[in-house]
Short mmCIF file of C-alpha atoms in Angstrom, two decimals:
data_model
loop_
_atom_site.label_atom_id
_atom_site.label_comp_id
_atom_site.label_asym_id
_atom_site.label_seq_id
_atom_site.Cartn_x
_atom_site.Cartn_y
_atom_site.Cartn_z
CA UNK A 1 35.55 17.92 -89.23
CA UNK A 2 32.89 18.35 -86.54
CA UNK A 3 33.64 22.06 -86.16
CA UNK A 4 33.66 22.57 -89.93
CA UNK A 5 30.48 20.56 -90.49
CA UNK A 6 28.70 22.37 -87.66
CA UNK A 7 29.63 25.77 -89.07
CA UNK A 8 28.39 24.73 -92.52
CA UNK A 9 25.15 23.44 -91.01
CA UNK A 10 24.60 26.69 -89.10
CA UNK A 11 25.25 28.78 -92.19
CA UNK A 12 22.89 26.84 -94.45
CA UNK A 13 20.27 26.88 -91.68
CA UNK A 14 20.43 30.67 -91.52
CA UNK A 15 20.28 31.15 -95.28
CA UNK A 16 17.44 28.69 -95.73
CA UNK A 17 15.63 30.36 -92.83
CA UNK A 18 15.73 33.52 -94.92
CA UNK A 19 14.41 31.67 -97.96
CA UNK A 20 11.70 29.66 -96.18
CA UNK A 21 10.28 32.50 -94.13
CA UNK A 22 9.29 34.13 -97.41
CA UNK A 23 7.52 30.96 -98.56
CA UNK A 24 5.51 30.77 -95.35
CA UNK A 25 4.59 34.44 -95.57
CA UNK A 26 3.58 33.95 -99.23
CA UNK A 27 1.23 31.15 -98.22
CA UNK A 28 -0.33 33.11 -95.34
CA UNK A 29 -0.37 36.88 -95.87
CA UNK A 30 1.51 38.31 -98.86
CA UNK A 31 -1.35 37.90 -101.33
CA UNK A 32 -3.85 40.23 -99.58
CA UNK A 33 -1.13 42.72 -98.54
CA UNK A 34 0.70 43.12 -101.83
CA UNK A 35 -1.92 42.05 -104.41
CA UNK A 36 -5.20 43.32 -102.87
CA UNK A 37 -6.83 44.04 -106.24
CA UNK A 38 -6.63 40.35 -107.18
CA UNK A 39 -9.13 37.67 -106.25
CA UNK A 40 -8.05 35.42 -103.34
CA UNK A 41 -6.89 32.70 -105.76
CA UNK A 42 -5.08 35.14 -108.06
CA UNK A 43 -3.49 36.85 -105.05
CA UNK A 44 -2.13 33.52 -103.78
CA UNK A 45 -0.84 32.66 -107.26
CA UNK A 46 0.84 36.07 -107.52
CA UNK A 47 2.46 35.65 -104.10
CA UNK A 48 3.72 32.20 -105.12
CA UNK A 49 4.94 33.81 -108.35
CA UNK A 50 7.25 36.12 -106.37
CA UNK A 51 8.25 33.04 -104.35
CA UNK A 52 9.21 31.32 -107.62
CA UNK A 53 11.41 34.26 -108.67
CA UNK A 54 13.83 33.24 -105.92
CA UNK A 55 14.29 29.89 -107.61
CA UNK A 56 14.84 31.50 -111.01
CA UNK A 57 17.60 33.62 -109.45
CA UNK A 58 19.31 30.64 -107.80
CA UNK A 59 20.99 29.28 -110.98
CA UNK A 60 22.25 32.80 -111.71
CA UNK A 61 23.64 32.94 -108.18
CA UNK A 62 25.30 29.57 -108.68
CA UNK A 63 26.98 30.89 -111.84
CA UNK A 64 28.14 34.09 -110.13
CA UNK A 65 29.33 32.53 -106.89
CA UNK A 66 30.44 29.33 -108.61
CA UNK A 67 32.87 31.41 -110.67
CA UNK A 68 34.26 32.85 -107.43
CA UNK A 69 34.38 29.41 -105.81
CA UNK A 70 36.27 27.81 -108.72
CA UNK A 71 38.62 30.78 -109.23
CA UNK A 72 39.18 32.16 -105.71
CA UNK A 73 38.13 29.41 -103.33
CA UNK A 74 35.09 28.00 -101.58
CA UNK A 75 35.44 30.07 -98.40
CA UNK A 76 34.82 33.57 -99.90
CA UNK A 77 31.54 32.28 -101.34
CA UNK A 78 30.18 31.51 -97.87
CA UNK A 79 30.70 35.03 -96.58
CA UNK A 80 29.42 36.93 -99.63
CA UNK A 81 26.31 34.77 -100.11
CA UNK A 82 25.33 35.03 -96.44
CA UNK A 83 25.66 38.83 -96.51
CA UNK A 84 23.52 39.16 -99.63
CA UNK A 85 20.76 36.82 -98.46
CA UNK A 86 20.60 38.26 -94.95
CA UNK A 87 20.44 41.90 -96.08
CA UNK A 88 17.73 41.25 -98.68
CA UNK A 89 15.63 39.29 -96.16
CA UNK A 90 15.72 42.09 -93.59
CA UNK A 91 14.71 44.50 -96.37
CA UNK A 92 11.64 42.39 -97.24
CA UNK A 93 10.37 42.97 -93.70
CA UNK A 94 10.61 46.73 -94.29
CA UNK A 95 8.68 46.93 -97.59
CA UNK A 96 5.42 48.91 -97.16
CA UNK A 97 2.20 47.24 -98.33
CA UNK A 98 0.28 48.01 -101.52
CA UNK A 99 -2.09 50.30 -99.62
CA UNK A 100 0.86 52.53 -98.69
CA UNK A 101 3.00 52.82 -101.85
CA UNK A 102 0.89 51.15 -104.53
CA UNK A 103 2.45 49.08 -107.29
CA UNK A 104 5.97 49.85 -106.02
CA UNK A 105 5.31 47.41 -103.15
CA UNK A 106 5.10 44.19 -105.21
CA UNK A 107 7.93 45.43 -107.45
CA UNK A 108 10.23 45.87 -104.44
CA UNK A 109 9.13 42.48 -103.15
CA UNK A 110 10.07 40.92 -106.49
CA UNK A 111 13.52 42.55 -106.55
CA UNK A 112 14.35 41.54 -102.98
CA UNK A 113 13.16 37.99 -103.57
CA UNK A 114 15.46 37.85 -106.61
CA UNK A 115 18.41 38.94 -104.44
CA UNK A 116 17.51 36.30 -101.84
CA UNK A 117 17.63 33.62 -104.51
CA UNK A 118 20.90 34.98 -105.90
CA UNK A 119 22.57 34.62 -102.50
CA UNK A 120 21.15 31.17 -101.80
CA UNK A 121 22.29 29.99 -105.23
CA UNK A 122 25.87 30.48 -104.11
CA UNK A 123 25.41 29.27 -100.53
CA UNK A 124 24.77 25.60 -101.17
CA UNK A 125 27.77 25.02 -103.42
CA UNK A 126 30.22 26.76 -101.10
CA UNK A 127 29.00 25.11 -97.90
CA UNK A 128 28.75 21.61 -99.34
CA UNK A 129 32.08 21.69 -101.16
CA UNK A 130 33.99 23.07 -98.19
CA UNK A 131 32.67 20.19 -96.06
CA UNK A 132 32.84 17.42 -98.67
CA UNK A 133 36.36 18.29 -99.81
CA UNK A 134 37.68 18.23 -96.23
CA UNK A 135 35.98 14.91 -95.41
CA UNK A 136 37.65 11.47 -95.59
CA UNK A 137 36.40 9.54 -98.62
CA UNK A 138 34.83 6.69 -96.64
CA UNK A 139 32.72 9.11 -94.55
CA UNK A 140 32.12 11.83 -97.12
CA UNK A 141 28.40 11.15 -97.30
CA UNK A 142 27.98 11.52 -93.54
CA UNK A 143 29.98 14.73 -93.16
CA UNK A 144 28.56 16.32 -96.31
CA UNK A 145 25.04 15.64 -95.01
CA UNK A 146 25.49 18.24 -92.24
CA UNK A 147 24.78 21.18 -94.59
CA UNK A 148 21.75 19.19 -95.77
CA UNK A 149 20.36 19.29 -92.24
CA UNK A 150 20.54 23.08 -92.47
CA UNK A 151 17.39 23.45 -94.60
CA UNK A 152 15.35 21.51 -92.02
CA UNK A 153 16.71 23.66 -89.19
CA UNK A 154 16.09 26.82 -91.20
CA UNK A 155 12.55 25.73 -91.98
CA UNK A 156 11.84 24.96 -88.33
CA UNK A 157 13.23 28.31 -87.23
CA UNK A 158 11.20 30.19 -89.83
CA UNK A 159 7.97 28.38 -89.15
CA UNK A 160 8.54 28.25 -85.40
CA UNK A 161 8.67 32.02 -85.30
CA UNK A 162 5.60 32.21 -87.55
CA UNK A 163 3.80 29.66 -85.36
CA UNK A 164 4.43 31.62 -82.17
CA UNK A 165 3.35 34.88 -83.77
CA UNK A 166 0.28 33.25 -85.32
CA UNK A 167 -0.75 31.77 -81.98
CA UNK A 168 -0.18 34.92 -79.91
CA UNK A 169 -1.35 37.72 -82.23
CA UNK A 170 -4.76 38.49 -83.61
CA UNK A 171 -5.30 38.16 -87.37
CA UNK A 172 -5.18 41.94 -87.70
CA UNK A 173 -1.94 42.26 -85.74
CA UNK A 174 -0.33 39.40 -87.66
CA UNK A 175 -1.27 40.98 -91.01
CA UNK A 176 -0.25 44.48 -89.93
CA UNK A 177 3.21 43.84 -88.47
CA UNK A 178 3.57 40.34 -87.02
CA UNK A 179 4.62 38.69 -90.29
CA UNK A 180 7.52 41.17 -90.57
CA UNK A 181 9.25 40.09 -87.34
CA UNK A 182 10.82 36.87 -88.77
CA UNK A 183 12.33 38.91 -91.61
CA UNK A 184 13.87 41.43 -89.20
CA UNK A 185 15.28 38.57 -87.12
CA UNK A 186 17.31 37.47 -90.16
CA UNK A 187 19.75 40.31 -89.45
CA UNK A 188 20.74 38.83 -86.10
CA UNK A 189 21.02 35.34 -87.56
CA UNK A 190 23.21 36.53 -90.44
CA UNK A 191 25.56 38.26 -87.98
CA UNK A 192 25.87 35.02 -86.00
CA UNK A 193 26.53 33.07 -89.20
CA UNK A 194 29.33 35.40 -90.29
CA UNK A 195 30.99 34.99 -86.89
CA UNK A 196 30.80 31.19 -87.15
CA UNK A 197 32.30 31.17 -90.64
CA UNK A 198 35.14 33.58 -89.89
CA UNK A 199 37.43 30.78 -88.66
CA UNK A 200 36.90 28.27 -91.48
CA UNK A 201 39.89 27.18 -93.56
CA UNK A 202 39.97 26.80 -97.33
CA UNK A 203 39.24 23.45 -98.99
CA UNK A 204 42.39 21.30 -99.45
CA UNK A 205 41.14 20.07 -102.83
CA UNK A 206 40.89 23.64 -104.10
CA UNK A 207 44.42 24.42 -102.89
CA UNK A 208 45.70 21.42 -104.89
CA UNK A 209 44.31 22.77 -108.20
CA UNK A 210 47.19 24.04 -110.34
CA UNK A 211 45.14 25.22 -113.33
CA UNK A 212 41.79 26.68 -112.21
CA UNK A 213 39.27 27.15 -115.02
CA UNK A 214 39.42 30.65 -116.54
CA UNK A 215 35.67 30.72 -117.22
CA UNK A 216 34.11 27.81 -115.26
CA UNK A 217 30.64 28.23 -116.77
CA UNK A 218 31.99 27.98 -120.31
CA UNK A 219 33.86 24.81 -119.45
CA UNK A 220 30.83 23.29 -117.71
CA UNK A 221 28.58 24.18 -120.65
CA UNK A 222 31.02 22.75 -123.17
CA UNK A 223 32.15 19.57 -121.42
CA UNK A 224 29.46 18.74 -118.83
CA UNK A 225 26.14 20.00 -120.24
CA UNK A 226 24.59 16.53 -120.30
CA UNK A 227 25.57 15.95 -116.66
CA UNK A 228 24.09 19.31 -115.64
CA UNK A 229 20.77 18.52 -117.33
CA UNK A 230 20.61 15.04 -115.80
CA UNK A 231 21.34 16.30 -112.28
CA UNK A 232 18.76 19.08 -112.67
CA UNK A 233 16.11 16.60 -113.78
CA UNK A 234 17.11 14.15 -111.06
CA UNK A 235 16.74 16.73 -108.29
CA UNK A 236 13.44 18.18 -109.53
CA UNK A 237 11.36 15.61 -107.63
CA UNK A 238 12.99 16.38 -104.30
CA UNK A 239 12.29 20.08 -104.67
CA UNK A 240 8.73 19.45 -105.85
CA UNK A 241 7.98 17.19 -102.89
CA UNK A 242 9.51 19.49 -100.29
CA UNK A 243 7.73 22.62 -101.45
CA UNK A 244 4.46 20.80 -102.02
CA UNK A 245 4.57 19.80 -98.35
CA UNK A 246 5.98 22.97 -96.81
CA UNK A 247 4.45 25.72 -98.97
CA UNK A 248 1.54 24.62 -101.18
CA UNK A 249 -0.12 22.38 -98.57
CA UNK A 250 -0.01 25.24 -96.06
CA UNK A 251 -2.02 27.47 -98.39
CA UNK A 252 -4.35 24.62 -99.44
CA UNK A 253 -5.03 23.53 -95.87
CA UNK A 254 -5.79 27.01 -94.55
CA UNK A 255 -7.70 28.39 -97.55
CA UNK A 256 -9.51 25.37 -99.00
CA UNK A 257 -9.90 23.03 -96.05
CA UNK A 258 -10.39 25.68 -93.38
CA UNK A 259 -7.72 24.20 -91.10
CA UNK A 260 -6.30 26.66 -88.59
CA UNK A 261 -2.89 27.94 -89.73
CA UNK A 262 -1.36 27.02 -86.35
CA UNK A 263 -2.45 23.39 -86.81
CA UNK A 264 -1.08 23.27 -90.38
CA UNK A 265 2.26 24.73 -89.32
CA UNK A 266 2.52 22.25 -86.43
CA UNK A 267 1.81 19.23 -88.68
CA UNK A 268 4.38 20.32 -91.26
CA UNK A 269 7.00 21.18 -88.67
CA UNK A 270 6.63 17.82 -86.91
CA UNK A 271 7.28 16.00 -90.20
CA UNK A 272 10.30 18.23 -90.91
CA UNK A 273 11.76 17.44 -87.46
CA UNK A 274 11.70 13.71 -88.25
CA UNK A 275 13.17 14.37 -91.70
CA UNK A 276 16.05 16.35 -90.21
CA UNK A 277 16.75 13.64 -87.63
CA UNK A 278 16.87 10.94 -90.32
CA UNK A 279 19.29 12.84 -92.58
CA UNK A 280 22.56 11.51 -91.04
CA UNK A 281 21.19 7.95 -91.04
CA UNK A 282 20.33 8.14 -94.74
CA UNK A 283 23.79 9.61 -95.43
CA UNK A 284 25.49 6.73 -93.59
CA UNK A 285 23.48 4.29 -95.70
CA UNK A 286 24.73 6.18 -98.75
CA UNK A 287 28.32 5.65 -97.61
CA UNK A 288 27.56 1.96 -97.13
CA UNK A 289 25.43 1.12 -100.17
CA UNK A 290 26.16 3.93 -102.62
CA UNK A 291 24.69 7.29 -103.63
CA UNK A 292 22.74 6.18 -106.68
CA UNK A 293 20.82 3.29 -105.02
CA UNK A 294 19.61 5.66 -102.28
CA UNK A 295 18.44 8.21 -104.85
CA UNK A 296 16.63 5.56 -106.87
CA UNK A 297 14.95 4.22 -103.73
CA UNK A 298 13.81 7.71 -102.71
CA UNK A 299 12.38 8.44 -106.15
CA UNK A 300 10.57 5.11 -106.25
CA UNK A 301 9.09 5.83 -102.82
CA UNK A 302 7.86 9.24 -103.93
CA UNK A 303 6.21 7.73 -107.02
CA UNK A 304 4.24 5.39 -104.77
CA UNK A 305 3.39 7.95 -102.07
CA UNK A 306 2.16 11.10 -103.83
CA UNK A 307 -1.48 9.99 -104.26
CA UNK A 308 -1.75 8.74 -100.65
CA UNK A 309 -0.19 12.01 -99.46
CA UNK A 310 -2.82 14.25 -101.11
CA UNK A 311 -5.59 11.93 -99.92
CA UNK A 312 -4.35 12.17 -96.32
CA UNK A 313 -3.99 15.95 -96.65
CA UNK A 314 -7.57 16.27 -97.88
CA UNK A 315 -8.92 14.73 -94.67
CA UNK A 316 -7.96 17.86 -92.74
CA UNK A 317 -7.19 15.62 -89.74
CA UNK A 318 -3.90 16.61 -88.06
CA UNK A 319 -2.56 13.09 -87.46
CA UNK A 320 -3.39 11.89 -90.98
CA UNK A 321 -1.94 15.02 -92.55
CA UNK A 322 1.24 14.53 -90.52
CA UNK A 323 1.56 10.93 -91.73
CA UNK A 324 1.10 12.05 -95.34
CA UNK A 325 3.77 14.72 -94.98
CA UNK A 326 6.11 12.36 -93.14
CA UNK A 327 6.01 9.68 -95.85
CA UNK A 328 6.75 12.28 -98.52
CA UNK A 329 9.67 13.81 -96.61
CA UNK A 330 11.19 10.39 -95.86
CA UNK A 331 11.23 9.72 -99.61
CA UNK A 332 12.71 13.18 -100.11
CA UNK A 333 15.54 12.81 -97.60
CA UNK A 334 16.43 9.32 -98.89
CA UNK A 335 17.47 11.17 -102.06
CA UNK A 336 18.75 14.46 -100.71
CA UNK A 337 20.80 13.22 -97.75
CA UNK A 338 23.41 11.84 -100.18
CA UNK A 339 23.21 14.62 -102.79
CA UNK A 340 25.78 16.77 -101.01
CA UNK A 341 28.37 14.01 -101.53
CA UNK A 342 27.01 12.78 -104.88
CA UNK A 343 27.00 16.01 -106.89
CA UNK A 344 30.58 17.11 -106.04
CA UNK A 345 31.83 13.61 -106.88
CA UNK A 346 30.24 13.85 -110.33
CA UNK A 347 32.29 16.93 -111.33
CA UNK A 348 36.05 17.42 -111.59
CA UNK A 349 37.50 19.75 -108.92
CA UNK A 350 38.41 22.67 -111.22
CA UNK A 351 34.74 23.29 -112.19
CA UNK A 352 33.05 21.56 -109.26
CA UNK A 353 31.66 24.65 -107.53
CA UNK A 354 29.96 25.87 -110.71
CA UNK A 355 28.83 22.50 -112.09
CA UNK A 356 27.39 21.07 -108.87
CA UNK A 357 25.68 24.34 -107.88
CA UNK A 358 24.18 25.00 -111.32
CA UNK A 359 22.76 21.47 -111.56
CA UNK A 360 21.41 21.66 -108.01
CA UNK A 361 19.73 25.03 -108.53
CA UNK A 362 18.32 24.26 -111.98
CA UNK A 363 16.57 21.36 -110.27
CA UNK A 364 15.12 23.98 -107.93
CA UNK A 365 13.65 25.88 -110.88
CA UNK A 366 12.07 22.73 -112.31
CA UNK A 367 10.71 21.45 -109.01
CA UNK A 368 10.57 24.23 -106.44
CA UNK A 369 9.60 27.31 -108.46
CA UNK A 370 6.76 25.69 -110.41
CA UNK A 371 5.23 23.36 -107.82
CA UNK A 372 3.32 25.85 -105.59
CA UNK A 373 1.93 27.63 -108.68
CA UNK A 374 1.01 24.48 -110.63
CA UNK A 375 -0.38 22.71 -107.56
CA UNK A 376 -2.53 25.72 -106.60
CA UNK A 377 -3.97 25.91 -110.11
CA UNK A 378 -4.61 22.15 -110.28
CA UNK A 379 -6.23 22.04 -106.84
CA UNK A 380 -8.60 24.87 -107.77
CA UNK A 381 -10.18 22.74 -110.50
CA UNK A 382 -10.34 19.53 -108.48
CA UNK A 383 -12.64 18.41 -105.71
CA UNK A 384 -11.81 18.24 -102.03
CA UNK A 385 -9.09 15.70 -102.83
CA UNK A 386 -6.59 17.33 -105.25
CA UNK A 387 -5.82 14.26 -107.35
CA UNK A 388 -4.33 16.46 -110.06
CA UNK A 389 -1.61 17.54 -107.65
CA UNK A 390 -0.85 13.90 -106.88
CA UNK A 391 -0.59 13.16 -110.61
CA UNK A 392 1.73 16.12 -111.15
CA UNK A 393 4.06 15.13 -108.30
CA UNK A 394 4.08 11.52 -109.47
CA UNK A 395 5.06 12.61 -113.00
CA UNK A 396 7.93 14.75 -111.68
CA UNK A 397 9.09 11.80 -109.55
CA UNK A 398 9.11 9.53 -112.60
CA UNK A 399 11.20 12.08 -114.50
CA UNK A 400 13.74 12.19 -111.68
CA UNK A 401 13.79 8.41 -111.43
CA UNK A 402 14.73 8.19 -115.12
CA UNK A 403 17.48 10.81 -114.71
CA UNK A 404 19.00 9.08 -111.67
CA UNK A 405 18.98 5.81 -113.61
CA UNK A 406 21.22 7.45 -116.24
CA UNK A 407 23.74 8.84 -113.75
CA UNK A 408 26.78 6.80 -112.64
CA UNK A 409 27.66 5.68 -109.13
CA UNK A 410 30.44 7.73 -107.49
CA UNK A 411 30.93 6.23 -104.02
CA UNK A 412 34.69 5.71 -103.47
CA UNK A 413 35.63 2.04 -103.65
CA UNK A 414 36.98 0.72 -100.38
CA UNK A 415 40.38 -0.88 -100.75
CA UNK A 416 40.58 -3.88 -98.39
CA UNK A 417 43.47 -3.88 -95.94
CA UNK A 418 45.85 -6.71 -96.87
CA UNK A 419 46.29 -9.50 -94.35
CA UNK A 420 49.62 -9.45 -92.45
CA UNK A 421 52.34 -11.72 -93.81
CA UNK A 422 54.30 -13.59 -91.18
CA UNK A 423 57.70 -15.14 -91.64
#
């Protein structure tokens, strides 16, 4: 289990590195390079628009790779999705700027971002199911949380590289070629990920299925549509919180508050480190107290923390910004540490790869794709403290709280060991 969970963690870390490095670049440099005819605000919105395209593609990727996962097995999904995401990320680093090839530059950026999202849409379902379906029932939450640590590791890798480049290069060098280096590095990471995944075995639960669904999406749409909508709404808050902290706040802090980009990256990364470290602990609590109570607690915490978070961000003080980000990400991981066990348990095995992945990635569209765009627009019309952003994030958290309240508990019931009977 440790070898399997570690390989799944490494793979999700690499794929989310690919996804996150684009978000960081969108916040820092893509607007002026690929949308130079726009105003600074419009350029940032356009860059975040291409960022959002990746989320729109993710449900399509979950349908495509979910079909493979439910028909052919979870393992093939991991290889194909990693290849697609890695190749498209390297290609982003090779796209010439608008000044070189004109309108073709943002068009290519859009297409490659779509392919990134397509690959990542299949990654999560394959990695989580392969781990969760191997794990013993009483520790499923803990083992399935390993792939959930992957996004934190991927984010730290992506932003760590950006932080080093930002600190060592001049603004001109960073804009000219420095931002491309993290994208090129994705090729090496993808190669390492493929090597790690080459020895994984197929899920035992998949091998037990005698009658795999002929068209998994049709079956999910017909029999589980309500569950898909509820899981998408439930997960929207987690996505909104994470990308408000890691993407929107980076642009807001550097552009509106005048905070140095190195300081902003350091504050965000420090909060993500703590979040990653707390993931297994939250998962163990999910095994002990249940998936649904943890999700409800995380949503309630986010409802209470969104206004304090934007107020702390608006100070521009590194320690206070860190505390604001940390509180938000603790609420986030209280929900998302148990999701990798919760979602697969909600769906029957024959359509599990499609159902769980589609619900997970539709939540990404609702929360992740819209949040940087909506938050940027709301902050533009507010004062120094973007209260409108706090209201938006609070509303999304309330929606998710209501959806989690309508979902059932799935934690396996422990059967007590009978006392020995003596003659």
